[in-house]
Amino acid sequence: ALGGVVGPLPLVWWRLESDCPYLTPVPCRCMRNESSYVEFVRDKVAEIKRIEPQRVDQVTTYTAKQIFGI
């Protein structure tokens, strides 16, 4: 199901964040969420889009900087 959402959307539309305390990514289910878990979300996006995780880092960091004017 997630692949149906992530797959068709351009990566530049995605932002990775972790401010929800309850919806932890696999493999951290049933634990309180924390910022360090965002890497698991990044890895899943990379897997679905069939690209390297570093590319997800590059694109999502670039677009976040655009949003925040950094």
CSV table of N, CA and C in Angstrom, one decimal:
chain,number,residue,atom,x,y,z
A,1,ALA,N,0.8,-1.2,0.0
A,1,ALA,CA,0.0,0.0,0.0
A,1,ALA,C,0.9,1.3,0.0
A,2,LEU,N,1.9,1.3,0.8
A,2,LEU,CA,2.8,2.5,0.9
A,2,LEU,C,3.4,2.7,-0.5
A,3,GLY,N,3.8,1.7,-1.2
A,3,GLY,CA,4.4,1.9,-2.5
A,3,GLY,C,3.5,2.5,-3.5
A,4,GLY,N,2.2,2.4,-3.3
A,4,GLY,CA,1.2,3.0,-4.2
A,4,GLY,C,1.2,4.5,-4.0
A,5,VAL,N,1.6,5.0,-2.8
A,5,VAL,CA,1.6,6.4,-2.5
A,5,VAL,C,2.9,7.0,-2.8
A,6,VAL,N,4.0,6.3,-2.4
A,6,VAL,CA,5.3,6.9,-2.5
A,6,VAL,C,5.8,6.8,-4.0
A,7,GLY,N,5.6,5.6,-4.6
A,7,GLY,CA,6.1,5.4,-5.9
A,7,GLY,C,5.8,6.5,-7.0
A,8,PRO,N,4.6,6.9,-7.2
A,8,PRO,CA,4.3,7.8,-8.3
A,8,PRO,C,4.6,9.3,-8.0
A,9,LEU,N,4.8,9.6,-6.7
A,9,LEU,CA,5.0,11.0,-6.4
A,9,LEU,C,6.5,11.4,-6.6
A,10,PRO,N,6.8,12.5,-7.2
A,10,PRO,CA,8.2,13.0,-7.3
A,10,PRO,C,8.8,13.1,-6.0
A,11,LEU,N,10.1,12.7,-5.9
A,11,LEU,CA,10.8,12.8,-4.6
A,11,LEU,C,10.9,14.2,-4.1
A,12,VAL,N,10.9,15.2,-4.9
A,12,VAL,CA,11.0,16.6,-4.5
A,12,VAL,C,9.7,17.1,-3.7
A,13,TRP,N,8.7,16.3,-3.8
A,13,TRP,CA,7.5,16.6,-3.0
A,13,TRP,C,7.5,16.0,-1.6
A,14,TRP,N,8.5,15.2,-1.3
A,14,TRP,CA,8.5,14.5,0.0
A,14,TRP,C,9.4,15.3,1.0
A,15,ARG,N,9.0,15.3,2.3
A,15,ARG,CA,9.7,15.8,3.4
A,15,ARG,C,9.8,14.6,4.4
A,16,LEU,N,10.9,14.4,5.0
A,16,LEU,CA,11.0,13.4,6.0
A,16,LEU,C,11.0,14.1,7.4
A,17,GLU,N,10.2,13.6,8.3
A,17,GLU,CA,10.1,14.2,9.6
A,17,GLU,C,9.8,13.2,10.7
A,18,SER,N,9.9,13.6,11.9
A,18,SER,CA,9.6,12.6,13.0
A,18,SER,C,9.0,13.2,14.2
A,19,ASP,N,8.0,14.2,14.0
A,19,ASP,CA,7.5,14.8,15.2
A,19,ASP,C,6.2,14.1,15.7
A,20,CYS,N,5.9,13.0,15.2
A,20,CYS,CA,4.8,12.2,15.7
A,20,CYS,C,5.3,11.2,16.7
A,21,PRO,N,4.9,11.3,18.0
A,21,PRO,CA,5.5,10.4,19.0
A,21,PRO,C,5.0,8.9,19.0
A,22,TYR,N,4.0,8.6,18.2
A,22,TYR,CA,3.4,7.3,18.3
A,22,TYR,C,3.6,6.4,17.1
A,23,LEU,N,3.7,7.0,15.9
A,23,LEU,CA,3.8,6.2,14.7
A,23,LEU,C,5.2,5.9,14.3
A,24,THR,N,5.8,5.0,15.0
A,24,THR,CA,7.2,4.7,14.8
A,24,THR,C,7.3,3.7,13.5
A,25,PRO,N,8.4,3.9,12.8
A,25,PRO,CA,8.6,3.0,11.6
A,25,PRO,C,9.1,1.7,12.0
A,26,VAL,N,8.9,0.7,11.2
A,26,VAL,CA,9.5,-0.6,11.4
A,26,VAL,C,11.0,-0.4,11.3
A,27,PRO,N,11.9,-0.9,12.1
A,27,PRO,CA,11.7,-2.0,13.1
A,27,PRO,C,11.5,-1.5,14.5
A,28,CYS,N,11.0,-0.3,14.7
A,28,CYS,CA,10.9,0.3,16.1
A,28,CYS,C,9.4,0.4,16.5
A,29,ARG,N,8.5,-0.4,16.0
A,29,ARG,CA,7.1,-0.4,16.4
A,29,ARG,C,7.0,-0.6,17.9
A,30,CYS,N,6.0,-0.1,18.5
A,30,CYS,CA,5.7,-0.2,19.9
A,30,CYS,C,6.7,0.6,20.8
A,31,MET,N,7.5,1.4,20.2
A,31,MET,CA,8.4,2.2,20.9
A,31,MET,C,8.0,3.7,20.7
A,32,ARG,N,8.4,4.6,21.6
A,32,ARG,CA,8.1,6.0,21.3
A,32,ARG,C,9.0,6.5,20.2
A,33,ASN,N,8.4,7.3,19.3
A,33,ASN,CA,9.2,7.7,18.2
A,33,ASN,C,10.2,8.8,18.6
A,34,GLU,N,11.3,8.8,17.8
A,34,GLU,CA,12.4,9.8,18.1
A,34,GLU,C,13.0,10.2,16.7
A,35,SER,N,13.7,11.3,16.7
A,35,SER,CA,14.3,11.8,15.5
A,35,SER,C,15.2,10.9,14.8
A,36,SER,N,15.9,10.1,15.6
A,36,SER,CA,16.9,9.2,14.9
A,36,SER,C,16.3,8.1,14.1
A,37,TYR,N,15.0,7.9,14.2
A,37,TYR,CA,14.3,6.8,13.5
A,37,TYR,C,13.9,7.3,12.0
A,38,VAL,N,14.1,8.6,11.7
A,38,VAL,CA,13.8,9.0,10.4
A,38,VAL,C,14.6,8.3,9.3
A,39,GLU,N,15.7,7.8,9.7
A,39,GLU,CA,16.5,7.0,8.7
A,39,GLU,C,15.8,5.8,8.2
A,40,PHE,N,15.0,5.2,9.0
A,40,PHE,CA,14.2,4.0,8.6
A,40,PHE,C,13.1,4.4,7.6
A,41,VAL,N,12.6,5.6,7.7
A,41,VAL,CA,11.6,6.1,6.8
A,41,VAL,C,12.3,6.4,5.5
A,42,ARG,N,13.5,7.0,5.6
A,42,ARG,CA,14.3,7.3,4.4
A,42,ARG,C,14.6,6.0,3.6
A,43,ASP,N,15.0,5.0,4.4
A,43,ASP,CA,15.4,3.7,3.7
A,43,ASP,C,14.2,3.1,3.0
A,44,LYS,N,13.1,3.2,3.6
A,44,LYS,CA,11.9,2.6,3.0
A,44,LYS,C,11.5,3.4,1.7
A,45,VAL,N,11.6,4.7,1.7
A,45,VAL,CA,11.3,5.5,0.5
A,45,VAL,C,12.3,5.1,-0.6
A,46,ALA,N,13.6,5.0,-0.2
A,46,ALA,CA,14.6,4.6,-1.2
A,46,ALA,C,14.3,3.2,-1.8
A,47,GLU,N,13.9,2.3,-0.9
A,47,GLU,CA,13.6,1.0,-1.4
A,47,GLU,C,12.4,1.0,-2.4
A,48,ILE,N,11.4,1.7,-2.1
A,48,ILE,CA,10.2,1.8,-3.0
A,48,ILE,C,10.5,2.5,-4.3
A,49,LYS,N,11.3,3.6,-4.2
A,49,LYS,CA,11.6,4.3,-5.4
A,49,LYS,C,12.8,3.7,-6.1
A,50,ARG,N,13.4,2.7,-5.5
A,50,ARG,CA,14.6,2.0,-6.2
A,50,ARG,C,15.7,3.0,-6.5
A,51,ILE,N,16.1,3.7,-5.4
A,51,ILE,CA,17.2,4.6,-5.5
A,51,ILE,C,18.0,4.5,-4.2
A,52,GLU,N,19.2,5.0,-4.2
A,52,GLU,CA,20.1,5.0,-3.0
A,52,GLU,C,19.5,5.9,-1.9
A,53,PRO,N,19.6,5.4,-0.7
A,53,PRO,CA,19.2,6.3,0.4
A,53,PRO,C,19.9,7.7,0.5
A,54,GLN,N,21.1,7.7,0.0
A,54,GLN,CA,21.8,9.0,0.0
A,54,GLN,C,21.1,10.0,-1.0
A,55,ARG,N,20.5,9.5,-2.0
A,55,ARG,CA,19.8,10.3,-3.0
A,55,ARG,C,18.6,10.9,-2.3
A,56,VAL,N,17.9,10.1,-1.5
A,56,VAL,CA,16.7,10.6,-0.8
A,56,VAL,C,17.2,11.7,0.2
A,57,ASP,N,18.3,11.5,0.9
A,57,ASP,CA,18.9,12.5,1.7
A,57,ASP,C,19.1,13.8,1.0
A,58,GLN,N,19.8,13.7,-0.2
A,58,GLN,CA,20.1,14.9,-0.9
A,58,GLN,C,18.9,15.7,-1.3
A,59,VAL,N,17.9,15.0,-1.9
A,59,VAL,CA,16.7,15.7,-2.4
A,59,VAL,C,15.9,16.2,-1.3
A,60,THR,N,15.6,15.4,-0.3
A,60,THR,CA,14.7,15.9,0.8
A,60,THR,C,15.4,17.0,1.6
A,61,THR,N,16.7,17.0,1.8
A,61,THR,CA,17.4,18.1,2.4
A,61,THR,C,17.4,19.3,1.6
A,62,TYR,N,17.6,19.2,0.3
A,62,TYR,CA,17.5,20.4,-0.6
A,62,TYR,C,16.1,21.0,-0.5
A,63,THR,N,15.0,20.2,-0.6
A,63,THR,CA,13.7,20.8,-0.6
A,63,THR,C,13.3,21.4,0.8
A,64,ALA,N,13.8,20.7,1.9
A,64,ALA,CA,13.6,21.3,3.2
A,64,ALA,C,14.2,22.7,3.3
A,65,LYS,N,15.4,22.8,2.8
A,65,LYS,CA,16.2,24.1,2.9
A,65,LYS,C,15.4,25.1,2.1
A,66,GLN,N,14.8,24.7,1.0
A,66,GLN,CA,14.0,25.7,0.2
A,66,GLN,C,12.8,26.2,1.0
A,67,ILE,N,12.1,25.3,1.6
A,67,ILE,CA,11.0,25.6,2.4
A,67,ILE,C,11.3,26.6,3.5
A,68,PHE,N,12.4,26.3,4.2
A,68,PHE,CA,12.8,27.1,5.4
A,68,PHE,C,13.7,28.3,5.1
A,69,GLY,N,14.1,28.4,3.8
A,69,GLY,CA,14.9,29.5,3.4
A,69,GLY,C,16.3,29.4,4.0
A,70,ILE,N,16.8,28.2,4.0
A,70,ILE,CA,18.2,28.0,4.6
A,70,ILE,C,19.2,28.0,3.4
